[in-house]
C-alpha angles and dihedrals in degrees: 000000000000118000121233109247109238145172122222134224116200118208114204119140093352103080099171139080092219127094096344110149099206091048090050091054094042091057089058100056126107094257138064107267124238112207113216142184123179121205095217110220087201088066102032094052089070097053131082117252095252096045108160095216093057086054091053092042090055092046091053089046091051092050089053090048092054090048090050091048086060085060095048090253136097142198123265110223118193132175126202143076104326095237095046089050090053095047086055090044087057093056093043104047134032092240116199104173141352126222125191144155115248129254120205104204119108094245096048091049091051084047096048096046089052094047091049092048091053091048093046091054086055090051094252121139125225126215116194120187135197102238107130093070140019092236124028140187110333102358096103107049140147115259089269092057094248117129120258119248098185117076106216094058088041091055092042089058095041090054093048095051089043094055098047103032110053092226094150097063112151114233114217106200096171099106088057098047090103088071095075112110116268104248152140104207113175110256107220129230118249088245090057088061091055095256141112126211114269122228088220112094129204104226127229114262120244122190089186089074094062097059089118094031098140092053098039107029094098098050108085097193089063094066089209096146118117094231083226098132098086092045089050091048096056095031101245085140126044115241090217094061087049099047092049093047094049092046087056096039113015129029097174089055089047086057092058094050087057092051086058088054092044091057091041090058092042089057094047092046097041104026090167090071087082090074099017142056108262084220103054087193084081094056089098094066113127102218115197092215091188109184098207088053092047089053092052089053095047091050092045096240100123091120090243106110097208094051094044095048093052093046088048092049092051094050090047103042111011089240132102125182112246097240086052091051095059094048095049091047095049090047093054092047104038108024099040100026095229116152112257089238095074093054092045088055093049093050089046089059095043111030115097089204094045111156119168101224098054095035090056096038092048093045092052089046092056091043089047092232097105139085109287088358128163112274116268090242094058107096114175108230099223092205091054093046087050091052091044101045104020104026091157095046091235095138092041099053087045088068104022107050092175092056096108097041119038105353116168119250119246113284092222134015118252099226094050092043088051097049087043092050097048092044092049090046092054097048092049102051109108113229 
């Protein structure tokens, strides 16, 4: 029996049908499009069975599948090691071409090179597209072609190019959606993928909450953030729509979206920063890395209310307010002298919006070892941060119910910790 010639569109971190550049082009190919998602064992094997992000991915895929059903199509969902899955797909389908949106993390780049090589061996062409960012790879560089490592000049060049290049044009594929293959693929249960539903939920995003973002964004009790970050991470919203909205409505929020792209291009240009200090001069720092101290930080029992409230919010919900993230990260690296990599790994495990580039970039910023980082002698005082940004203790009391009764004493004196951190950093800087 002759197999039907098809193109594939491979969903990864772009879990939507709307405004997807790779999907837009796939649907204009000469063959019916098979929409595919692969639950990758190389990723899943490192996650707990009730990981909240897997639940969110599953629910997002279910939504896509329901939308496809209205078009007499369906989503093909596979699970396994990616290369092995593609080998089986090559046997099952007469694949003419593969379309996908690019991912800039080192693991993803290596994976995509391997899959495209496999398909090329079978005379199948791959078409990767920029979709996850407005500007990628080497599109924003200094005059000598080298990547920026300081945010402000990067931002200025980014804005200049955005306003004059039309790089954020939105792609409407609705008129081509009849080009999905007619299919009734079986959508698996979450348990068939090997996971249980998590009690932690990804909240809906809400742009109306950030009308006064510039004035309110540093106050965690106000709950005035958008909850967009997990949706950006997994691509349930379009970065082009967000950037265009922010450009019209909220320049401060736009700056935060540009920070995201700054860290993505840093990771692409300097992939070793995942496991090494961006500034190698700090490689001589003698971290204490005390495991008992780390456990107290993780559990939110340091005796510093702002730190503890943040960690408890993270452990219970998978979210943490951005101002509080800076406070808890500084505390781990500076007060406790624990390597930023320990904190980065813990956030990677817990955060609903975990994105490697931003996580590594922000942790190295807090530690003082990264590009455009806070200077090593800047040590946040958690008590002053609390007085400035949660003066009435509303955020703290929400996450620390025992705060007014029998709250633990601080595990370390701030002045002592500050002096020790500065001395340790100063001694550890390689000349």
